[in-house]
Tab-separated table of C-alpha atoms in Angstrom:
chain	number	residue	atom	x	y	z
A	1	MET	CA	-23.126	11.971	-13.351
A	2	ILE	CA	-19.838	11.672	-11.474
A	3	ARG	CA	-17.870	14.838	-10.697
A	4	VAL	CA	-15.564	16.433	-8.142
A	5	LEU	CA	-17.517	17.504	-5.039
A	6	GLY	CA	-18.085	21.207	-4.533
A	7	GLU	CA	-18.247	22.964	-1.158
A	8	LYS	CA	-22.053	22.663	-1.070
A	9	ASP	CA	-21.853	18.857	-1.560
A	10	PHE	CA	-19.851	18.004	1.539
A	11	GLU	CA	-22.778	18.096	3.975
A	12	ALA	CA	-24.487	15.345	1.989
A	13	ALA	CA	-21.158	13.498	1.678
A	14	ALA	CA	-20.661	13.491	5.457
A	15	ASP	CA	-24.221	12.263	5.966
A	16	LEU	CA	-23.721	9.490	3.402
A	17	ALA	CA	-20.444	8.407	5.042
A	18	SER	CA	-22.057	8.314	8.489
A	19	MET	CA	-24.583	5.741	7.232
A	20	ALA	CA	-22.084	3.745	5.174
A	21	TYR	CA	-19.458	3.548	7.931
A	22	PRO	CA	-21.210	3.563	11.335
A	23	GLY	CA	-17.969	2.443	12.972
A	24	MET	CA	-16.481	5.893	12.305
A	25	GLY	CA	-18.668	7.303	15.080
A	26	ILE	CA	-19.954	10.331	13.164
A	27	GLN	CA	-23.684	9.828	13.683
A	28	THR	CA	-24.423	12.979	15.715
A	29	GLU	CA	-24.931	16.306	13.963
A	30	GLU	CA	-21.901	17.712	15.767
A	31	LYS	CA	-19.632	14.876	14.616
A	32	LYS	CA	-20.985	15.024	11.073
A	33	LYS	CA	-20.248	18.754	10.950
A	34	GLU	CA	-16.700	18.142	12.142
A	35	TYR	CA	-16.258	15.476	9.488
A	36	GLU	CA	-17.707	17.750	6.807
A	37	GLU	CA	-15.154	20.433	7.667
A	38	ARG	CA	-12.367	17.862	7.608
A	39	LEU	CA	-13.327	16.720	4.101
A	40	LYS	CA	-13.462	20.324	2.881
A	41	ARG	CA	-10.039	21.038	4.336
A	42	GLU	CA	-8.501	17.911	2.817
A	43	GLN	CA	-9.700	18.879	-0.651
A	44	ARG	CA	-8.664	22.546	-0.272
A	45	GLU	CA	-5.066	21.694	0.618
A	46	GLU	CA	-2.445	20.979	-2.038
A	47	ASN	CA	-2.218	17.343	-1.056
A	48	GLY	CA	-3.325	15.382	-4.114
A	49	ILE	CA	-6.731	14.527	-2.600
A	50	LEU	CA	-9.977	14.934	-4.519
A	51	PHE	CA	-13.461	13.744	-3.545
A	52	TYR	CA	-15.807	12.559	-6.280
A	53	GLY	CA	-19.554	12.085	-6.047
A	54	SER	CA	-22.113	10.179	-8.096
A	55	PHE	CA	-25.390	12.060	-8.581
A	56	ASN	CA	-28.661	10.609	-9.858
A	57	ALA	CA	-31.219	12.277	-12.135
A	58	LYS	CA	-32.654	14.147	-9.139
A	59	GLU	CA	-29.220	15.646	-8.350
A	60	GLU	CA	-29.060	13.526	-5.189
A	61	LEU	CA	-25.679	12.292	-3.994
A	62	VAL	CA	-25.781	8.480	-4.139
A	63	GLY	CA	-22.093	7.550	-3.905
A	64	ILE	CA	-18.654	8.986	-3.138
A	65	TYR	CA	-14.977	8.120	-3.309
A	66	ARG	CA	-11.671	9.781	-2.399
A	67	ARG	CA	-8.825	9.837	-4.911
A	68	SER	CA	-5.257	10.236	-3.662
A	69	ASP	CA	-2.440	11.150	-6.026
A	70	PHE	CA	0.792	9.576	-4.731
A	71	GLU	CA	4.435	9.257	-5.741
A	72	CYS	CA	5.307	5.571	-5.458
A	73	ASN	CA	8.649	3.830	-5.838
A	74	ILE	CA	8.052	1.335	-8.647
A	75	ASN	CA	11.124	-0.804	-9.203
A	76	GLY	CA	13.504	1.977	-8.230
A	77	GLU	CA	11.873	5.080	-9.721
A	78	PHE	CA	9.066	7.241	-8.360
A	79	GLN	CA	5.931	7.134	-10.510
A	80	ARG	CA	2.436	8.494	-9.983
A	81	LEU	CA	0.002	6.065	-8.370
A	82	PHE	CA	-3.671	6.743	-7.689
A	83	GLY	CA	-5.211	5.366	-4.506
A	84	ILE	CA	-8.953	5.072	-4.046
A	85	GLY	CA	-10.567	5.146	-0.620
A	86	MET	CA	-13.759	5.956	1.234
A	87	VAL	CA	-15.894	4.273	-1.436
A	88	ALA	CA	-19.428	4.614	-0.081
A	89	VAL	CA	-22.921	4.121	-1.502
A	90	HIS	CA	-26.083	5.682	-0.092
A	91	ILE	CA	-28.049	3.230	2.008
A	92	LEU	CA	-31.137	3.698	-0.224
A	93	HIS	CA	-29.206	3.029	-3.442
A	94	LYS	CA	-27.506	-0.304	-2.855
A	95	LYS	CA	-27.445	-2.871	-5.681
A	96	GLU	CA	-27.807	-0.137	-8.320
A	97	LYS	CA	-24.242	-0.544	-9.631
A	98	VAL	CA	-23.180	2.739	-8.028
A	99	ALA	CA	-19.898	1.244	-6.742
A	100	PHE	CA	-19.271	-0.272	-10.176
A	101	GLU	CA	-19.659	3.136	-11.817
A	102	LEU	CA	-17.452	4.827	-9.205
A	103	LEU	CA	-14.640	2.308	-9.797
A	104	ASN	CA	-15.022	2.597	-13.545
A	105	HIS	CA	-14.767	6.398	-13.287
A	106	PHE	CA	-11.682	6.097	-11.080
A	107	HIS	CA	-9.946	3.814	-13.581
A	108	GLN	CA	-10.768	6.073	-16.509
A	109	GLU	CA	-9.473	9.114	-14.606
A	110	ALA	CA	-6.192	7.269	-14.063
A	111	ARG	CA	-5.930	6.379	-17.752
A	112	LYS	CA	-6.712	9.957	-18.823
A	113	GLU	CA	-3.934	11.277	-16.587
A	114	ASN	CA	-1.431	8.603	-17.695
A	115	VAL	CA	-1.347	6.900	-14.303
A	116	ALA	CA	-0.527	3.274	-15.008
A	117	LEU	CA	-1.049	1.772	-11.540
A	118	VAL	CA	-3.840	2.174	-8.977
A	119	ALA	CA	-4.253	0.735	-5.495
A	120	LEU	CA	-6.734	0.349	-2.660
A	121	TYR	CA	-7.373	-1.226	0.727
A	122	PRO	CA	-10.396	-3.510	0.241
A	123	PHE	CA	-13.486	-3.863	2.396
A	124	SER	CA	-13.852	-7.198	0.549
A	125	SER	CA	-10.888	-8.759	-1.255
A	126	SER	CA	-13.129	-10.949	-3.430
A	127	PHE	CA	-15.189	-7.930	-4.573
A	128	TYR	CA	-12.154	-6.016	-5.778
A	129	ARG	CA	-10.396	-9.078	-7.183
A	130	LYS	CA	-13.347	-9.436	-9.556
A	131	MET	CA	-12.631	-5.847	-10.616
A	132	GLY	CA	-9.069	-6.754	-11.537
A	133	TYR	CA	-7.142	-5.995	-8.346
A	134	GLY	CA	-4.353	-8.370	-7.380
A	135	TYR	CA	-3.187	-9.113	-3.863
A	136	GLY	CA	-0.409	-6.845	-2.680
A	137	PRO	CA	2.229	-7.583	-0.037
A	138	LEU	CA	1.175	-9.467	3.060
A	139	LYS	CA	1.526	-7.746	6.425
A	140	TYR	CA	3.008	-9.518	9.430
A	141	GLU	CA	2.059	-8.348	12.916
A	142	PHE	CA	4.678	-9.319	15.482
A	143	ARG	CA	3.861	-9.281	19.220
A	144	ILE	CA	7.217	-9.811	20.859
A	145	LYS	CA	8.806	-9.246	24.228
A	146	PRO	CA	11.166	-6.233	24.244
A	147	GLY	CA	13.986	-8.629	25.129
A	148	ALA	CA	13.440	-10.456	21.819
A	149	LEU	CA	15.230	-7.570	20.114
A	150	ASN	CA	18.994	-7.316	20.248
A	151	SER	CA	20.725	-4.823	22.516
A	152	ASN	CA	24.030	-4.394	20.680
A	153	GLY	CA	23.322	-0.825	19.591
A	154	GLN	CA	23.970	2.443	21.426
A	155	LYS	CA	20.591	3.298	22.933
A	156	ASP	CA	22.048	6.351	24.680
A	157	LEU	CA	22.203	8.059	21.271
A	158	VAL	CA	18.415	7.837	20.897
A	159	GLU	CA	16.515	11.057	21.587
A	160	LEU	CA	12.919	12.180	21.660
A	161	LEU	CA	11.810	14.038	18.552
A	162	SER	CA	9.137	16.725	18.446
A	163	PRO	CA	6.603	18.008	15.893
A	164	THR	CA	9.154	20.676	14.946
A	165	ASP	CA	11.287	17.871	13.474
A	166	VAL	CA	8.634	17.097	10.850
A	167	GLU	CA	10.811	18.150	7.908
A	168	GLU	CA	13.798	16.112	9.080
A	169	ILE	CA	11.590	13.056	9.653
A	170	THR	CA	10.074	13.542	6.190
A	171	VAL	CA	13.514	13.689	4.528
A	172	LEU	CA	14.541	10.432	6.242
A	173	TYR	CA	11.213	8.775	5.396
A	174	ASN	CA	11.493	9.728	1.722
A	175	HIS	CA	15.065	8.421	1.643
A	176	PHE	CA	13.752	5.098	3.007
A	177	ALA	CA	11.020	5.193	0.350
A	178	GLN	CA	13.618	5.728	-2.360
A	179	MET	CA	15.411	2.569	-1.217
A	180	HIS	CA	12.321	0.307	-1.128
A	181	HIS	CA	10.113	-0.765	-4.025
A	182	GLY	CA	6.427	-0.041	-3.304
A	183	MET	CA	6.984	2.761	-0.805
A	184	ILE	CA	4.979	5.971	-1.195
A	185	LYS	CA	6.526	9.356	-0.402
A	186	ARG	CA	5.424	11.075	2.800
A	187	THR	CA	1.906	12.459	2.372
A	188	TRP	CA	0.316	15.683	3.522
A	189	SER	CA	-1.932	13.791	5.957
A	190	GLU	CA	1.044	12.000	7.522
A	191	ARG	CA	2.837	15.318	7.991
A	192	GLN	CA	-0.238	16.652	9.793
A	193	HIS	CA	-0.155	13.651	12.150
A	194	ILE	CA	3.452	14.453	13.039
A	195	LYS	CA	2.656	18.139	13.574
A	196	ASN	CA	-0.318	17.205	15.778
A	197	ALA	CA	1.795	14.765	17.819
A	198	ALA	CA	-0.641	11.925	17.082
A	199	SER	CA	2.155	9.578	18.171
A	200	ARG	CA	5.556	10.057	19.767
A	201	TYR	CA	8.785	9.870	17.759
A	202	VAL	CA	12.264	8.873	18.846
A	203	GLY	CA	15.266	9.171	16.573
A	204	VAL	CA	19.002	8.935	16.297
A	205	ARG	CA	21.410	11.319	14.555
A	206	GLU	CA	24.878	10.938	13.152
A	207	ASP	CA	26.933	14.058	12.398
A	208	GLY	CA	23.788	16.087	12.995
A	209	LYS	CA	21.749	14.138	10.429
A	210	LEU	CA	18.762	11.954	11.306
A	211	ILE	CA	19.573	8.341	10.365
A	212	GLY	CA	16.730	6.531	12.151
A	213	ALA	CA	13.239	7.342	13.411
A	214	LEU	CA	10.531	5.332	15.147
A	215	ALA	CA	6.932	6.385	15.881
A	216	PHE	CA	5.225	4.701	18.823
A	217	SER	CA	2.461	4.867	21.369
A	218	LEU	CA	1.919	3.104	24.695
A	219	GLN	CA	-1.412	1.343	25.116
A	220	PRO	CA	-2.868	-0.284	28.255
A	221	VAL	CA	-3.279	-4.044	28.143
A	222	LYS	CA	-7.001	-4.833	28.126
A	223	ASP	CA	-8.463	-6.127	31.409
A	224	SER	CA	-5.211	-5.575	33.296
A	225	HIS	CA	-3.826	-3.050	35.794
A	226	PHE	CA	-2.615	0.466	34.980
A	227	LEU	CA	1.074	-0.501	34.976
A	228	HIS	CA	0.563	-3.144	32.261
A	229	GLN	CA	1.052	-1.763	28.760
A	230	ASN	CA	2.196	-2.596	25.234
A	231	MET	CA	4.203	-0.495	22.817
A	232	MET	CA	2.701	-0.021	19.363
A	233	ILE	CA	5.346	0.773	16.739
A	234	HIS	CA	3.559	2.707	13.995
A	235	GLU	CA	6.565	3.480	11.821
A	236	TRP	CA	10.218	2.500	11.750
A	237	VAL	CA	12.604	3.878	9.105
A	238	TRP	CA	16.369	4.134	8.873
A	239	SER	CA	19.062	5.075	6.376
A	240	SER	CA	21.880	2.942	7.759
A	241	GLN	CA	22.441	-0.152	9.872
A	242	LYS	CA	23.465	2.108	12.768
A	243	GLY	CA	20.119	3.876	12.584
A	244	PHE	CA	18.304	0.574	12.989
A	245	LYS	CA	20.560	-0.988	15.636
A	246	GLN	CA	20.462	1.986	17.989
A	247	LEU	CA	16.676	2.171	17.884
A	248	GLU	CA	16.492	-1.606	18.306
A	249	ALA	CA	18.596	-1.347	21.478
A	250	TRP	CA	16.275	1.400	22.769
A	251	VAL	CA	13.193	-0.765	22.229
A	252	HIS	CA	14.992	-3.670	23.947
A	253	SER	CA	15.540	-1.455	27.011
A	254	GLN	CA	11.790	-0.950	27.565
A	255	GLN	CA	11.411	-4.289	29.373
A	256	ASP	CA	10.626	-2.742	32.755
A	257	GLN	CA	7.652	-0.767	31.387
A	258	VAL	CA	6.394	-2.688	28.338
A	259	ASP	CA	4.954	-6.197	28.119
A	260	ARG	CA	4.798	-6.660	24.338
A	261	ILE	CA	6.083	-4.781	21.298
A	262	ILE	CA	3.430	-4.780	18.549
A	263	TYR	CA	4.937	-4.110	15.143
A	264	GLY	CA	3.452	-4.608	11.691
A	265	THR	CA	5.684	-4.909	8.635
A	266	ASN	CA	5.511	-6.193	5.064
A	267	ASN	CA	8.970	-7.719	5.473
A	268	PRO	CA	8.913	-11.264	6.914
A	269	ALA	CA	12.719	-11.121	7.212
A	270	PHE	CA	12.227	-9.044	10.380
A	271	VAL	CA	11.992	-12.361	12.236
A	272	TYR	CA	15.703	-12.929	11.577
A	273	SER	CA	16.595	-9.872	13.661
A	274	LEU	CA	14.967	-11.439	16.742
A	275	ASN	CA	16.484	-13.773	19.307
A	276	ASN	CA	13.087	-15.001	20.552
A	277	PRO	CA	10.326	-14.437	17.970
A	278	PRO	CA	7.198	-16.275	19.295
A	279	ASN	CA	4.184	-14.052	19.971
A	280	ASP	CA	1.788	-14.227	22.914
A	281	SER	CA	-0.675	-16.717	21.359
A	282	ASN	CA	1.104	-19.810	22.722
A	283	HIS	CA	-0.071	-21.417	19.493
A	284	LEU	CA	1.871	-24.337	18.053
A	285	ILE	CA	1.442	-25.082	14.355
A	286	PRO	CA	1.990	-28.813	13.623
A	287	SER	CA	4.350	-30.282	14.090
A	288	VAL	CA	6.458	-27.848	16.095
A	289	TYR	CA	6.219	-24.339	14.637
A	290	HIS	CA	5.785	-21.573	17.196
A	291	GLU	CA	3.489	-18.791	15.992
A	292	VAL	CA	5.572	-15.664	15.514
A	293	ALA	CA	3.158	-13.354	13.670
A	294	THR	CA	-0.380	-12.995	12.442
A	295	THR	CA	-0.617	-12.323	8.728
A	296	GLY	CA	-3.061	-10.142	6.813
A	297	SER	CA	-3.847	-9.448	3.180
A	298	GLY	CA	-4.753	-5.822	2.562
A	299	LEU	CA	-3.307	-3.496	-0.062
A	300	MET	CA	-4.254	-4.477	-3.619
A	301	TYR	CA	-2.779	-3.279	-6.926
A	302	ARG	CA	-4.240	-2.920	-10.401
A	303	ILE	CA	-2.526	-1.999	-13.649
A	304	SER	CA	-4.741	0.600	-15.339
A	305	ASP	CA	-2.632	0.971	-18.491
A	306	ILE	CA	-0.623	-2.120	-19.465
A	307	PRO	CA	1.699	-0.626	-22.143
A	308	LEU	CA	2.430	2.470	-20.049
A	309	PHE	CA	3.118	0.445	-16.897
A	310	PHE	CA	5.406	-1.878	-18.867
A	311	LYS	CA	7.445	1.078	-20.110
A	312	GLN	CA	7.597	2.772	-16.693
A	313	MET	CA	8.559	-0.428	-14.879
A	314	HIS	CA	12.141	-0.403	-16.201
A	315	PHE	CA	12.382	-4.176	-16.502
A	316	GLN	CA	15.822	-3.698	-18.067
A	317	THR	CA	17.191	-3.260	-14.536
A	318	LEU	CA	16.431	-6.957	-13.963
A	319	ARG	CA	18.285	-9.862	-15.567
A	320	LYS	CA	18.490	-9.418	-19.307
A	321	PRO	CA	17.727	-12.364	-21.579
A	322	ALA	CA	20.214	-13.884	-23.971
A	323	GLY	CA	19.188	-13.407	-27.568
A	324	GLN	CA	16.065	-11.569	-28.681
A	325	PRO	CA	13.045	-13.399	-27.277
A	326	GLU	CA	9.451	-12.529	-28.141
A	327	ILE	CA	6.689	-13.394	-25.700
A	328	ILE	CA	2.985	-13.332	-26.492
A	329	VAL	CA	0.762	-12.578	-23.492
A	330	LYS	CA	-3.001	-12.947	-23.487
A	331	VAL	CA	-4.512	-10.713	-20.801
A	332	GLU	CA	-8.080	-10.984	-19.551
A	333	ASP	CA	-9.533	-7.781	-18.121
A	334	THR	CA	-13.310	-7.856	-17.832
A	335	PHE	CA	-13.554	-4.452	-16.115
A	336	ILE	CA	-11.349	-2.290	-18.353
A	337	GLU	CA	-12.285	-4.187	-21.475
A	338	GLU	CA	-10.012	-2.176	-23.776
A	339	GLN	CA	-7.062	-3.752	-21.949
A	340	SER	CA	-8.113	-7.315	-22.781
A	341	GLY	CA	-6.255	-8.894	-25.657
A	342	PHE	CA	-2.830	-9.947	-26.861
A	343	TYR	CA	0.484	-8.225	-26.201
A	344	LYS	CA	3.871	-8.923	-27.772
A	345	LEU	CA	6.863	-8.367	-25.480
A	346	SER	CA	10.105	-8.025	-27.457
A	347	PHE	CA	13.694	-7.628	-26.257
A	348	LEU	CA	15.697	-5.525	-28.730
A	349	GLY	CA	18.736	-3.324	-28.277
A	350	GLY	CA	19.028	-4.132	-24.585
A	351	GLU	CA	15.467	-3.042	-23.733
A	352	TRP	CA	12.018	-4.547	-23.607
A	353	ASP	CA	9.230	-3.214	-25.788
A	354	ILE	CA	5.502	-3.916	-25.771
A	355	GLU	CA	2.922	-3.853	-28.525
A	356	LYS	CA	-0.760	-4.766	-28.489
A	357	VAL	CA	-1.411	-7.159	-31.367
A	358	GLY	CA	-4.252	-9.093	-32.984
A	359	GLU	CA	-5.259	-12.672	-32.271
A	360	ASN	CA	-3.440	-14.214	-35.254
A	361	ILE	CA	-0.004	-13.771	-33.767
A	362	GLY	CA	1.077	-17.369	-33.269
A	363	GLN	CA	1.625	-19.329	-30.074
A	364	VAL	CA	0.456	-17.655	-26.897
A	365	ASN	CA	3.113	-18.028	-24.202
A	366	ILE	CA	1.204	-16.651	-21.199
A	367	GLU	CA	-2.510	-16.529	-20.395
A	368	ILE	CA	-3.140	-14.399	-17.330
A	369	GLY	CA	-5.817	-12.260	-15.665
A	370	ILE	CA	-5.114	-8.596	-14.996
A	371	GLN	CA	-5.265	-9.177	-11.222
A	372	ASP	CA	-2.443	-11.745	-11.346
A	373	LEU	CA	-0.453	-9.745	-13.906
A	374	SER	CA	-0.600	-6.757	-11.530
A	375	ALA	CA	0.544	-8.828	-8.551
A	376	TRP	CA	3.326	-10.504	-10.567
A	377	TRP	CA	4.757	-7.373	-12.164
A	378	MET	CA	4.683	-5.598	-8.771
A	379	GLY	CA	6.728	-8.435	-7.267
A	380	CYS	CA	4.089	-9.789	-4.897
A	381	VAL	CA	4.060	-13.306	-6.399
A	382	SER	CA	6.108	-15.263	-8.915
A	383	ILE	CA	4.641	-16.532	-12.157
A	384	LYS	CA	6.284	-19.845	-11.285
A	385	ASP	CA	3.979	-20.128	-8.253
A	386	LEU	CA	0.944	-18.890	-10.200
A	387	ASP	CA	1.677	-21.567	-12.796
A	388	SER	CA	2.118	-24.213	-10.099
A	389	TYR	CA	-1.313	-23.407	-8.641
A	390	GLY	CA	-2.944	-23.364	-12.080
A	391	GLU	CA	-3.797	-19.654	-11.990
A	392	VAL	CA	-1.986	-18.930	-15.266
A	393	VAL	CA	-1.035	-20.863	-18.387
A	394	VAL	CA	2.619	-20.789	-19.465
A	395	LYS	CA	3.742	-22.435	-22.720
A	396	GLY	CA	6.959	-22.429	-24.694
A	397	CYS	CA	9.024	-20.495	-22.136
A	398	SER	CA	10.452	-20.999	-18.678
A	399	PRO	CA	8.570	-19.560	-15.652
A	400	GLU	CA	11.949	-19.111	-13.966
A	401	ASP	CA	13.187	-16.965	-16.852
A	402	LEU	CA	9.961	-14.959	-16.863
A	403	ASP	CA	10.410	-14.174	-13.163
A	404	ASP	CA	14.038	-13.151	-13.709
A	405	TRP	CA	12.988	-10.798	-16.516
A	406	PHE	CA	9.755	-9.289	-15.149
A	407	LYS	CA	9.467	-9.748	-11.358
A	408	PRO	CA	11.131	-7.147	-9.101
A	409	ARG	CA	13.783	-8.714	-6.890
A	410	LYS	CA	11.956	-7.745	-3.699
A	411	ALA	CA	8.275	-7.642	-2.830
A	412	PRO	CA	6.835	-4.156	-2.274
A	413	ILE	CA	6.676	-2.454	1.106
A	414	CYS	CA	4.014	0.158	1.859
A	415	MET	CA	3.400	2.127	5.066
A	416	THR	CA	0.799	4.544	3.673
A	417	ASN	CA	-2.853	4.251	4.660
A	418	PHE	CA	-5.517	5.854	2.493
């Protein structure tokens, strides 16, 4: 049985998590108690977080997961998105398909609540890809000298912000989210981090309104002296070019105190704002390409309800086809089997429509797995590239047209951890 955890279940949940994730450092009874109270508090708050547990016939807790209910910008409009995290299986119940059942429950909960897209950060990309999750946006970690940033902004307008500015920072952050596909609105947990001063914020205002904010911390360089430190940029949002340029000039001015600026972003175009982008690896990629960033694959997306996602995606905001094309798509989904099958995409009256159809429909134009469909329709990869690498089959239509009609113009950006 899988159900929402009650207050009496959290002690066992904390114990299970301590064995599943030893790196969290919650092995002592004191730490486990602190973690137990944290889990209880997270579920009590009105923050969209619920913890689920899998119980065996003896009423023993054998697995857990955390479900987060987010508002995500999907191609210009905020839609609900479920995130799953803290998936953990009891150390005595491995290889009993507990994780499989937890994921299946999570997907069915999403479908019951009409949530068409789910996401996660994987402990193993291959494990979740088999469950239908497609690769999300790549993340680029830059390690640049402060002087690599431009100084043509007004750094004297930058001021320190405090935890009391949490609402103003949240308004700016949500404005940034509204302007970027894939962004999730500010969460309860993130607001708590600001209130607790987990990192320092600087910002810039125009006419009394916050137009740029940057969260950072200073960290000592390992195996060096106490004056040698790097600046970690945890968050950088702005509502206008001025908001970015003034903060950029402030970061540039840190050269006397900071060795390297460490900044992770989903947007590779950040490199074009730099006058000297190489990182500190001194690594040359043949023939002469200076390493500027390390790249990671993390966030993964999965469509949990194909027709609903198609209707919520608002593909009509992309290029509209000439005429009234019909496209037959064969989708393979071995985990949510009711999604497998054939779909007819029709363009009528200026809008796309979708209908699940039987096998005897005529020529199939696209054969695709749910993991690649999710990545394509979220704008992480083009179907032209998937076709080039042999990951999909496209017949009787142009991959270029398909991308113009169904791929968001920009890849998603996400700053939310869960």
